[in-house]
Coordinates of N, CA and C in Angstrom, one line a residue:
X258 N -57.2 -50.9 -13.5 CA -55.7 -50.8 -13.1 C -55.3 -49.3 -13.0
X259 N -54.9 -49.0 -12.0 CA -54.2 -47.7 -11.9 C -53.1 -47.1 -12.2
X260 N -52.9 -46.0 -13.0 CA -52.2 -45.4 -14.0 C -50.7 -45.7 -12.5
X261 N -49.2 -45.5 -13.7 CA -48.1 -45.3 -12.5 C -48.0 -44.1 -11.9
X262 N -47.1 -43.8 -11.2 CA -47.2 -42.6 -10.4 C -46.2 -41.9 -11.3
X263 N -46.1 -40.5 -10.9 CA -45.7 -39.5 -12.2 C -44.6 -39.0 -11.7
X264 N -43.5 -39.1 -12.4 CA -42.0 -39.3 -11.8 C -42.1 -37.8 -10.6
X265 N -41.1 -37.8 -9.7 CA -41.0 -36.8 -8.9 C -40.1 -35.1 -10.0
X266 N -40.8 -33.9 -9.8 CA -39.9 -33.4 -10.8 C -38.6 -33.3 -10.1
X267 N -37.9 -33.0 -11.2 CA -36.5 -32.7 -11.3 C -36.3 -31.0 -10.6
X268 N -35.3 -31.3 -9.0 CA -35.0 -30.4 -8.4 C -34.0 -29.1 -9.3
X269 N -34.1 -28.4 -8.8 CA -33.7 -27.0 -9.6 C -32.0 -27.3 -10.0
X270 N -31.4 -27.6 -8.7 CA -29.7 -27.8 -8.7 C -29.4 -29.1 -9.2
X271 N -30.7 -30.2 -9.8 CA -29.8 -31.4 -10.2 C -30.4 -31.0 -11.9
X272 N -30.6 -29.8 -12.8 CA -30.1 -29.7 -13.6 C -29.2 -28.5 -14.1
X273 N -28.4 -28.3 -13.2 CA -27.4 -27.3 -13.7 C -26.4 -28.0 -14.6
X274 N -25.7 -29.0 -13.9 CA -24.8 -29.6 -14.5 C -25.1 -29.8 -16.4
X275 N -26.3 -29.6 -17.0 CA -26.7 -29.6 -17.7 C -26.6 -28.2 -18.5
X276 N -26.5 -27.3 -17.6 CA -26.7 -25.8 -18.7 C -25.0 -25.1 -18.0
X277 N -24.1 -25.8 -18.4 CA -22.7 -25.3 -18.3 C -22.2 -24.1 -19.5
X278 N -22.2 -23.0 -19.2 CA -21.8 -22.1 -20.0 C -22.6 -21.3 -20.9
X279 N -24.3 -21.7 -20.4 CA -25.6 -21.0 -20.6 C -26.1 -19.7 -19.5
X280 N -26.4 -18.8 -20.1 CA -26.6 -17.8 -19.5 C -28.1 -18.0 -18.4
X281 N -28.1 -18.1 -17.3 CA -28.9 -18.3 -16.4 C -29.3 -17.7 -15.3
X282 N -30.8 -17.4 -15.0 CA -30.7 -16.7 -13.3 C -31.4 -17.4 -12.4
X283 N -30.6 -17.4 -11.5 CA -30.8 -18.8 -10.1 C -31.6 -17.3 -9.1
X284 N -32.5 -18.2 -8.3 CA -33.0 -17.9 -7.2 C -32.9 -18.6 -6.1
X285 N -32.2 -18.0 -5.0 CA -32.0 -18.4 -3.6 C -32.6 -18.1 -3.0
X286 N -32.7 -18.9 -2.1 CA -33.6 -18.7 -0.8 C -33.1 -19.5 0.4
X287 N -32.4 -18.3 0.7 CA -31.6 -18.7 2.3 C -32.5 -18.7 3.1
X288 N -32.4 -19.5 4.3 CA -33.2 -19.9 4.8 C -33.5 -18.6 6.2
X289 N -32.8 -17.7 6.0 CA -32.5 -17.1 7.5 C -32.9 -15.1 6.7
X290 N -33.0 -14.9 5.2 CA -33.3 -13.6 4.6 C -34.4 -13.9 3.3
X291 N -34.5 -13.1 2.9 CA -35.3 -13.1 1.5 C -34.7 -13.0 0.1
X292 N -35.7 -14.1 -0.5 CA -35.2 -14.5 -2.1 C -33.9 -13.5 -2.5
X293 N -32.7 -13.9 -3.2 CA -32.2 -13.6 -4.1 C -31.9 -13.9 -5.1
X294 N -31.8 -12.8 -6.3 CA -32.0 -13.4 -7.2 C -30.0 -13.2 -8.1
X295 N -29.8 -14.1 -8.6 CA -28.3 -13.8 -9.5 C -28.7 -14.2 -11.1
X296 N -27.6 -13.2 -11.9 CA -28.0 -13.7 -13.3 C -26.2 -13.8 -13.8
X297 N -25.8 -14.9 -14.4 CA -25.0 -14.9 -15.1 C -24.5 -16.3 -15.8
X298 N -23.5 -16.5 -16.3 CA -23.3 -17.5 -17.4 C -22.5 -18.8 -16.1
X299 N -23.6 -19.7 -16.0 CA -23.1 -20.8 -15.5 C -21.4 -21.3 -16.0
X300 N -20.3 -21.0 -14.9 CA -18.8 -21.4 -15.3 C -18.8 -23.0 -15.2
X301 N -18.9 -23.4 -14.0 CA -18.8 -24.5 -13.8 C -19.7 -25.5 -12.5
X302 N -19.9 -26.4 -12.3 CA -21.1 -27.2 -11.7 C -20.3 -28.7 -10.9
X303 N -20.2 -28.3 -9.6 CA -19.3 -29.8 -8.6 C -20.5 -30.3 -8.0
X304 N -21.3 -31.2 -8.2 CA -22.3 -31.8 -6.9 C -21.6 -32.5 -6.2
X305 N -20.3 -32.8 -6.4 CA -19.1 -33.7 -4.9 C -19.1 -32.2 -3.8
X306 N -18.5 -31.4 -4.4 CA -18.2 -30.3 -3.7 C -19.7 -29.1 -3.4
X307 N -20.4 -29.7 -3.8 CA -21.5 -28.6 -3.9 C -21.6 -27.3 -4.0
X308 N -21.3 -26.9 -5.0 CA -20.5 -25.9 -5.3 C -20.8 -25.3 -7.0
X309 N -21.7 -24.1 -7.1 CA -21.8 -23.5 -8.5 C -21.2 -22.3 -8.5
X310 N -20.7 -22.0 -9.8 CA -19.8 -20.7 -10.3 C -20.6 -20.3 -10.8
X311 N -20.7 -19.2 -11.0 CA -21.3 -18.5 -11.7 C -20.5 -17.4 -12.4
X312 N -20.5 -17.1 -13.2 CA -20.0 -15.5 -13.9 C -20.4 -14.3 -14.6
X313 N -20.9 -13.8 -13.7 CA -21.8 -12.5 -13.9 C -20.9 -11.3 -15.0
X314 N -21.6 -10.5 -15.1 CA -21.4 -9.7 -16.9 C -19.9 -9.1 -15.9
X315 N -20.3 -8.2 -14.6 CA -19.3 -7.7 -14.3 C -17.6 -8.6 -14.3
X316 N -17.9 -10.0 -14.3 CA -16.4 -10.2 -14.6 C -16.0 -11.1 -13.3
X317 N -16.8 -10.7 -11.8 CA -16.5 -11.3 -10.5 C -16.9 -12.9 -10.6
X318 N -16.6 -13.6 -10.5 CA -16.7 -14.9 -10.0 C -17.6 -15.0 -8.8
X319 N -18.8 -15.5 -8.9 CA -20.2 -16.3 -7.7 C -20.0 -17.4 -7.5
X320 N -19.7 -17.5 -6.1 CA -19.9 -19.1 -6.1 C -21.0 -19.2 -4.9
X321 N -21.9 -20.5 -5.5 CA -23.0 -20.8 -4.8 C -23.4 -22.5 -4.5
X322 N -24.1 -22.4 -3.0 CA -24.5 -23.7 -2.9 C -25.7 -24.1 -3.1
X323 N -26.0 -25.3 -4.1 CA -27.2 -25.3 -4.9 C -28.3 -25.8 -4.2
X324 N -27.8 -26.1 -2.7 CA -28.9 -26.5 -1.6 C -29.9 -25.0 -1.7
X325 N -29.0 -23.9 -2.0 CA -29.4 -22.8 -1.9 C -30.9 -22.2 -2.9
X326 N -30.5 -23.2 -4.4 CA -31.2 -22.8 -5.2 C -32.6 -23.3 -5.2
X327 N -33.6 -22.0 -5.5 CA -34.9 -23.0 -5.3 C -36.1 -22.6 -6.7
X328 N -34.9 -22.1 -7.7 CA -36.1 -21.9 -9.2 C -34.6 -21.3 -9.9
X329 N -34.4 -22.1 -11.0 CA -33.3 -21.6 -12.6 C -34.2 -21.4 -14.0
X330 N -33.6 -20.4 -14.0 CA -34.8 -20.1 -15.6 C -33.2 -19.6 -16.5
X331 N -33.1 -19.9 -17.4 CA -32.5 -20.1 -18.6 C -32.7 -19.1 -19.3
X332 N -31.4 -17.7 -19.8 CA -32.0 -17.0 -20.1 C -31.2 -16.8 -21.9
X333 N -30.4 -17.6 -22.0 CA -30.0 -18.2 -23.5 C -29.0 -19.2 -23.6
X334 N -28.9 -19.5 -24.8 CA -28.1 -20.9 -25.2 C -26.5 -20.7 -24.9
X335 N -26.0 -21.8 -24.8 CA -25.0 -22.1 -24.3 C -23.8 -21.5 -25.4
X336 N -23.1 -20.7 -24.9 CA -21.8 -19.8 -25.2 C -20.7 -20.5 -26.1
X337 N -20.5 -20.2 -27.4 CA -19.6 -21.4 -28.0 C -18.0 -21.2 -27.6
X338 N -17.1 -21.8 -27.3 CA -15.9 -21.7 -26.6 C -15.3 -20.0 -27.5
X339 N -15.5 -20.1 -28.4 CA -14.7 -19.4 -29.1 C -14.4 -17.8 -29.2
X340 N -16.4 -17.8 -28.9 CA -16.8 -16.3 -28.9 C -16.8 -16.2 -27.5
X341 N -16.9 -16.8 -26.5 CA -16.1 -16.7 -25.1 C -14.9 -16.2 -25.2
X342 N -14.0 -16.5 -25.9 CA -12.7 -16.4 -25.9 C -12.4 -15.0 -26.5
X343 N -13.1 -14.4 -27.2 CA -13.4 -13.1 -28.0 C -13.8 -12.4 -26.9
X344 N -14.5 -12.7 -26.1 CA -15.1 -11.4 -25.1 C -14.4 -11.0 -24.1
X345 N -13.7 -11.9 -23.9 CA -12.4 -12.3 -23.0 C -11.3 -11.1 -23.9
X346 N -11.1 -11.4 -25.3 CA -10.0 -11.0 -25.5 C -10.3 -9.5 -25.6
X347 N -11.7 -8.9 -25.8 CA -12.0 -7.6 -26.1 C -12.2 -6.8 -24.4
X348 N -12.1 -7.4 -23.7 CA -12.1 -7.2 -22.5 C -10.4 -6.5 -22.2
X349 N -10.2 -7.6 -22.5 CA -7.9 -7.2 -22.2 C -8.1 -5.8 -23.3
X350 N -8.5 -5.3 -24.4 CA -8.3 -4.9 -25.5 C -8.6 -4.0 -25.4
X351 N -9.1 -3.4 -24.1 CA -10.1 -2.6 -24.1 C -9.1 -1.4 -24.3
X352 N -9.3 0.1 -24.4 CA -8.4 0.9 -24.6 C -8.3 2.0 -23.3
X353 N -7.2 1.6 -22.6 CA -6.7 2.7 -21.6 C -7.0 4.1 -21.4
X354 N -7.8 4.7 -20.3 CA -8.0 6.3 -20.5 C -6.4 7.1 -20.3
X355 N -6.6 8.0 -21.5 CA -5.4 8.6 -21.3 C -5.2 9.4 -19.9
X356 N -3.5 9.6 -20.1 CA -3.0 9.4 -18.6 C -3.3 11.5 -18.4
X357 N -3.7 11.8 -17.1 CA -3.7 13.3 -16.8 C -2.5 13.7 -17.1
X358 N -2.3 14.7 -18.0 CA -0.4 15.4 -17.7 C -0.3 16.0 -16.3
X359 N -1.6 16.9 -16.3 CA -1.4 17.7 -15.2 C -0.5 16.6 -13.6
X360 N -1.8 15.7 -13.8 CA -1.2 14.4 -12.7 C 0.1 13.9 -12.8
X361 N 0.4 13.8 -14.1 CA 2.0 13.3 -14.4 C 2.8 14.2 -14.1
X362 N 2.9 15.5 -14.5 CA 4.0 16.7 -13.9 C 3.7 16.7 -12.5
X363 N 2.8 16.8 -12.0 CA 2.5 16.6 -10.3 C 3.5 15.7 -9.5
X364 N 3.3 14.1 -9.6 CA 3.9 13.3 -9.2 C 5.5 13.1 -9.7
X365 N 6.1 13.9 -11.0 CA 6.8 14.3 -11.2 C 8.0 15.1 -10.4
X366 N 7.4 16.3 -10.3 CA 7.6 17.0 -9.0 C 7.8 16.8 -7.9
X367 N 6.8 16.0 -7.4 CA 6.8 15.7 -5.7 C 8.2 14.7 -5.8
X368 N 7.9 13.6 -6.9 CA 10.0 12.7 -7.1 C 10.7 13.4 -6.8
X369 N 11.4 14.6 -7.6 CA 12.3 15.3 -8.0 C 12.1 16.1 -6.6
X370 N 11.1 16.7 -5.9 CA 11.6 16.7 -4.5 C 12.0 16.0 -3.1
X371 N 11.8 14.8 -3.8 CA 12.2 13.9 -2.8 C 13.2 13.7 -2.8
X372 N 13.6 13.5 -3.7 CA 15.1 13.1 -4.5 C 16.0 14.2 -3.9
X373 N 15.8 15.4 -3.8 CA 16.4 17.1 -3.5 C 16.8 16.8 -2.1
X374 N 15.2 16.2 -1.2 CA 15.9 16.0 0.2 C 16.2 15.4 0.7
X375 N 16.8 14.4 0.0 CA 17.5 13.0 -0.3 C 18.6 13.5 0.3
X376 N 19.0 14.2 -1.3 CA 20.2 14.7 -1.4 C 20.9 15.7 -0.3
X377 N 19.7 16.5 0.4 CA 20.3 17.9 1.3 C 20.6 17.0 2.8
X378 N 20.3 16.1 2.8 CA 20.3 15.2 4.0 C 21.9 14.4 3.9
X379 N 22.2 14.2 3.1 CA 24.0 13.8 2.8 C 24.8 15.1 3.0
X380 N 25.5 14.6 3.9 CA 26.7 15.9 4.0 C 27.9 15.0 3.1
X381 N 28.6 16.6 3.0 CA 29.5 16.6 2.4 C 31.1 16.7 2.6
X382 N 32.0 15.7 2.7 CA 33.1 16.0 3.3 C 32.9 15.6 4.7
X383 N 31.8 14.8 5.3 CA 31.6 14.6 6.8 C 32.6 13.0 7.0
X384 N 32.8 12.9 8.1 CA 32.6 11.2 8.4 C 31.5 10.6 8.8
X385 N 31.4 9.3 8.5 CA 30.4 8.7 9.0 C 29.9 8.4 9.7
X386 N 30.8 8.8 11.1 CA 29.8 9.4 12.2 C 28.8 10.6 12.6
X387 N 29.4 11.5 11.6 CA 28.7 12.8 11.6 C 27.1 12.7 11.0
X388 N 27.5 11.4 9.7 CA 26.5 11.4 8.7 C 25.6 10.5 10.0
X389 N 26.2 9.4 10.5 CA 25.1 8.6 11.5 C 24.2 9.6 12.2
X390 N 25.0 10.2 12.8 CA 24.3 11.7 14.0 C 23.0 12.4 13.3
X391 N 23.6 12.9 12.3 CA 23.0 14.0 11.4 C 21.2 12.4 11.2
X392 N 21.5 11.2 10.5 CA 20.3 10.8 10.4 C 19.6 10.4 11.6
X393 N 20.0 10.1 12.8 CA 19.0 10.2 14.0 C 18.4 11.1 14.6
X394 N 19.6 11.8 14.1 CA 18.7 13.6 15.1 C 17.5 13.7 13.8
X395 N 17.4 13.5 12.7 CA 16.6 14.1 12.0 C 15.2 13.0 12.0
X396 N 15.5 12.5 12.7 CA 14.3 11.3 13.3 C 13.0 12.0 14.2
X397 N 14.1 13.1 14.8 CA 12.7 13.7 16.0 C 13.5 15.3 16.2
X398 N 14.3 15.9 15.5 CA 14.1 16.9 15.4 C 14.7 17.8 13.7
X399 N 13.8 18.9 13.1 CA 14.6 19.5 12.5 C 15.7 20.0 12.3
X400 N 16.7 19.4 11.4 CA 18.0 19.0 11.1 C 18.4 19.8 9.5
X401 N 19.8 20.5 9.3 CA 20.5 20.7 7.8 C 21.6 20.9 9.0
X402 N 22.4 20.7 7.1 CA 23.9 20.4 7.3 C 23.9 22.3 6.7
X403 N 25.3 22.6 7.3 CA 26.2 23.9 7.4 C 27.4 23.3 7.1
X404 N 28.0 23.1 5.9 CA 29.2 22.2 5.3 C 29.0 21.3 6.4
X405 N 30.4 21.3 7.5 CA 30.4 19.9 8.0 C 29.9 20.0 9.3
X406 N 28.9 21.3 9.7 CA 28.5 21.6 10.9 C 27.0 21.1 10.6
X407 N 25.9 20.3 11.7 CA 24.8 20.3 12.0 C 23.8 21.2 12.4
X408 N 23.1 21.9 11.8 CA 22.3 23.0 12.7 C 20.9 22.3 13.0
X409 N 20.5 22.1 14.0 CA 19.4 21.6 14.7 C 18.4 23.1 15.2
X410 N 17.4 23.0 14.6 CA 16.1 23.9 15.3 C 16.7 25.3 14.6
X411 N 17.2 25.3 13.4 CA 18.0 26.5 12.6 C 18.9 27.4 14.0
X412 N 18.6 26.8 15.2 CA 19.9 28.3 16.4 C 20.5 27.2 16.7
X413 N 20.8 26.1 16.8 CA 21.8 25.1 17.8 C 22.6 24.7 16.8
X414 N 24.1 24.8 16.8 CA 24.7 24.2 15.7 C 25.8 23.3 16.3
X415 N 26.2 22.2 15.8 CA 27.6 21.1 16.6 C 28.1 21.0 15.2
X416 N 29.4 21.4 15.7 CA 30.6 21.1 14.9 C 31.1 20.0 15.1
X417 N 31.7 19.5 13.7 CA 32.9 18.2 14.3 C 34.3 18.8 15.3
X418 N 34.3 17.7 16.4 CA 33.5 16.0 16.1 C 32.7 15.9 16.7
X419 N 31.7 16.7 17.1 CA 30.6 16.5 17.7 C 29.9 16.0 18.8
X420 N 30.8 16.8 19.8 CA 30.5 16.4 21.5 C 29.7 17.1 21.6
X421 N 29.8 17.2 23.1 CA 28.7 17.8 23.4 C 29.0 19.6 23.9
X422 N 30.1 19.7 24.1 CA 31.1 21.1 24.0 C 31.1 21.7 22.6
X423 N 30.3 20.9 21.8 CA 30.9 21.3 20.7 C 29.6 22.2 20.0
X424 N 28.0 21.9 20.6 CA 26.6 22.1 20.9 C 26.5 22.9 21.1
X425 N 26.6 24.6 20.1 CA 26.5 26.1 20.9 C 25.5 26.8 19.8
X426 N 25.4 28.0 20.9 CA 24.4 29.2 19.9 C 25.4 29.9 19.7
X427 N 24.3 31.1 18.3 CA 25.6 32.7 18.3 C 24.9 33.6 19.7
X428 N 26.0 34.1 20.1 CA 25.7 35.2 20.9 C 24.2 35.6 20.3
X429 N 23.7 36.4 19.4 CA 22.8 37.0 19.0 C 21.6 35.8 19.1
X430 N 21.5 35.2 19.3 CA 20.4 34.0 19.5 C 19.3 34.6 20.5
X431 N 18.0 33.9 19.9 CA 16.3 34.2 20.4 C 16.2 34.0 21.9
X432 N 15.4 34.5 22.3 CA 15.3 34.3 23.9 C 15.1 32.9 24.1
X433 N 14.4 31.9 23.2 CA 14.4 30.1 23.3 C 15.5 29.3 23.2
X434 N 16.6 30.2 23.0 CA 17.5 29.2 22.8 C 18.2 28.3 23.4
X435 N 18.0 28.9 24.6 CA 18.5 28.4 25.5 C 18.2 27.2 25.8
X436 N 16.8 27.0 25.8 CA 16.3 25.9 26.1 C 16.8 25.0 24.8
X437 N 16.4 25.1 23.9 CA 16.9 24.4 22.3 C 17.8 23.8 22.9
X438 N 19.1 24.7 23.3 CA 20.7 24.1 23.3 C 20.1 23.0 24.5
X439 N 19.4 23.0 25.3 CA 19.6 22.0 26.7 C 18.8 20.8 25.4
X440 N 17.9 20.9 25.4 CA 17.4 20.4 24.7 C 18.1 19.2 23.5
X441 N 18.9 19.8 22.5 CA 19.5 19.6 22.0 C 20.8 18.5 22.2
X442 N 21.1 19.2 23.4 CA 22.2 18.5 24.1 C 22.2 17.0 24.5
X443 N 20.6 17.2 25.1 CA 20.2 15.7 26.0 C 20.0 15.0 24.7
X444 N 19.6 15.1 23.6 CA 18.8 14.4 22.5 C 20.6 14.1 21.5
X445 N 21.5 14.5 21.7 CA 22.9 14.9 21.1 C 23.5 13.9 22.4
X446 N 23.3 13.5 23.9 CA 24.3 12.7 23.8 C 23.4 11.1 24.2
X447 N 22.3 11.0 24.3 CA 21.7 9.7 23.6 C 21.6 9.2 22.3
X448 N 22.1 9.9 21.4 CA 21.9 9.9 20.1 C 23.6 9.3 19.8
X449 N 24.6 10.0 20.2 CA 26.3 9.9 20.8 C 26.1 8.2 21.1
X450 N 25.4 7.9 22.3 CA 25.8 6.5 22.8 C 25.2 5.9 22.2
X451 N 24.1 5.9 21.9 CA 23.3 4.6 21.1 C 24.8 4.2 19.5
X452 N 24.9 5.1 18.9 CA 26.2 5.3 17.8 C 26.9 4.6 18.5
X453 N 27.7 5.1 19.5 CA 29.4 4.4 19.5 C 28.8 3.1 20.4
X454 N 28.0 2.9 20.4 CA 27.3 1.4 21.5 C 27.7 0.3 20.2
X455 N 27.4 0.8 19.0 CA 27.0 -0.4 17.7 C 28.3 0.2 16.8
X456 N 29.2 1.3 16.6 CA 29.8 0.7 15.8 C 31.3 0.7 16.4
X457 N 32.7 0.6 15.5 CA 33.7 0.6 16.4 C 34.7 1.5 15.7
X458 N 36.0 1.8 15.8 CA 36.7 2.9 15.8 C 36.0 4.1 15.6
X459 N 34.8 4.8 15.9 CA 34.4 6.2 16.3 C 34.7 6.9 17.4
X460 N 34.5 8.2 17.3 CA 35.8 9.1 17.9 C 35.4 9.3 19.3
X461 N 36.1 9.9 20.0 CA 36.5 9.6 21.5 C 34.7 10.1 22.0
X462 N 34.6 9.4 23.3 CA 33.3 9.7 23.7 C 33.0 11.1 24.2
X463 N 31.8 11.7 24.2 CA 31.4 12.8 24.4 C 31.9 13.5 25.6
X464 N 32.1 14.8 25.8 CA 32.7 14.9 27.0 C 31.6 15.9 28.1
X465 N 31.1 15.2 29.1 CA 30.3 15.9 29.7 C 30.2 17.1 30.4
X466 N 29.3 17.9 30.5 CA 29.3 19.2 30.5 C 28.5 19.8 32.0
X467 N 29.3 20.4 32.9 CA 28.0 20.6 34.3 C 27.0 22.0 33.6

């Protein structure tokens, strides 16, 4: 009589579900690169979803498909909830490197100058058309306030209320200025209509200049 046949062994991925929260290293073998190998504490085990977690020392979450796996070696016993929960908590616990001062007065600083040209960008005593003007021109060209005058490119200055007559140099002005003020001017009455286009009681329209 002939002995029975000797059960088929047991495939690598149909005993994971068995070593849940045992430290283990699986070997892959995709079918398309060469063996890899992962080592960390089996989290959890779906054969609906086919689907293994893994959780390696660094803390990242693996997930793998155990079609994938083709040898598990078991590298200790299974983790008791508790002292899990301890490694976890010494993890959060851990103690913060202290902060650079040098870095803190730095970032410090660079606030506190932000804040400054915050502040140099609000005029004072202006209307709110001035203040509108004053933030578009400062969109695409260098802009400060002169109490309630705008100086653009430090030689072009417009007074309120801010036409386009109103767009001059000092006599003593650089040989560029010229250009500045044209300059200025064109960018001063697009800047003019886009304003009185959107809001309403602002002051009488620019008055053009040959």
């Amino acid at each position: 009589m002939s002995a029975p046949p000797a059960p088929a062994p047991a495939s690598p991925s149909s005993i994971l579900s068995t070593l849940i929260n045992h430290r283990i290293r699986l070997t892959l073998s995709p079918p398309s690169s060469s063996p890899k190998v992962l080592e960390g504490t089996l989290y959890a085990y779906d054969a609906i979803s086919g689907t293994v977690v893994l959780s390696p020392a660094s803390g990242t979450y693996r997930l793998v498909k155990p079609r994938l796996v083709s040898a598990v070696e078991v590298l200790g016993p299974a983790q008791a909830q508790g002292e899990k929960e301890k490694e976890e908590e010494k993890a959060w616990d851990a103690p913060l490197r202290p902060l650079d001062p040098r870095a803190k007065e730095a970032r410090l600083r660079e606030a506190v100058r932000r804040e400054e040209e915050k502040a140099r960008r609000i005029g004072v005593g202006v209307t709110p058309f001035g203040q509108n003007l004053f933030d578009a021109l400062a969109k695409t060209l260098p802009v400060r306030w002169n109490r309630a005058s705008i100086v653009v490119l430090d030689e072009v200055t417009i007074a309120p209320p801010y036409n386009l007559e109103d767009c001059r140099i000092p006599p003593n002005a650089g040989p560029n200025a010229a250009s500045g003020l044209k300059r200025v001017r064109k960018v001063l009455e697009g800047e003019r209509a886009r304003i009185l286009a959107r809001t309403s009681g602002s002051p009488t329209p620019p008055i053009a200049l040959g």
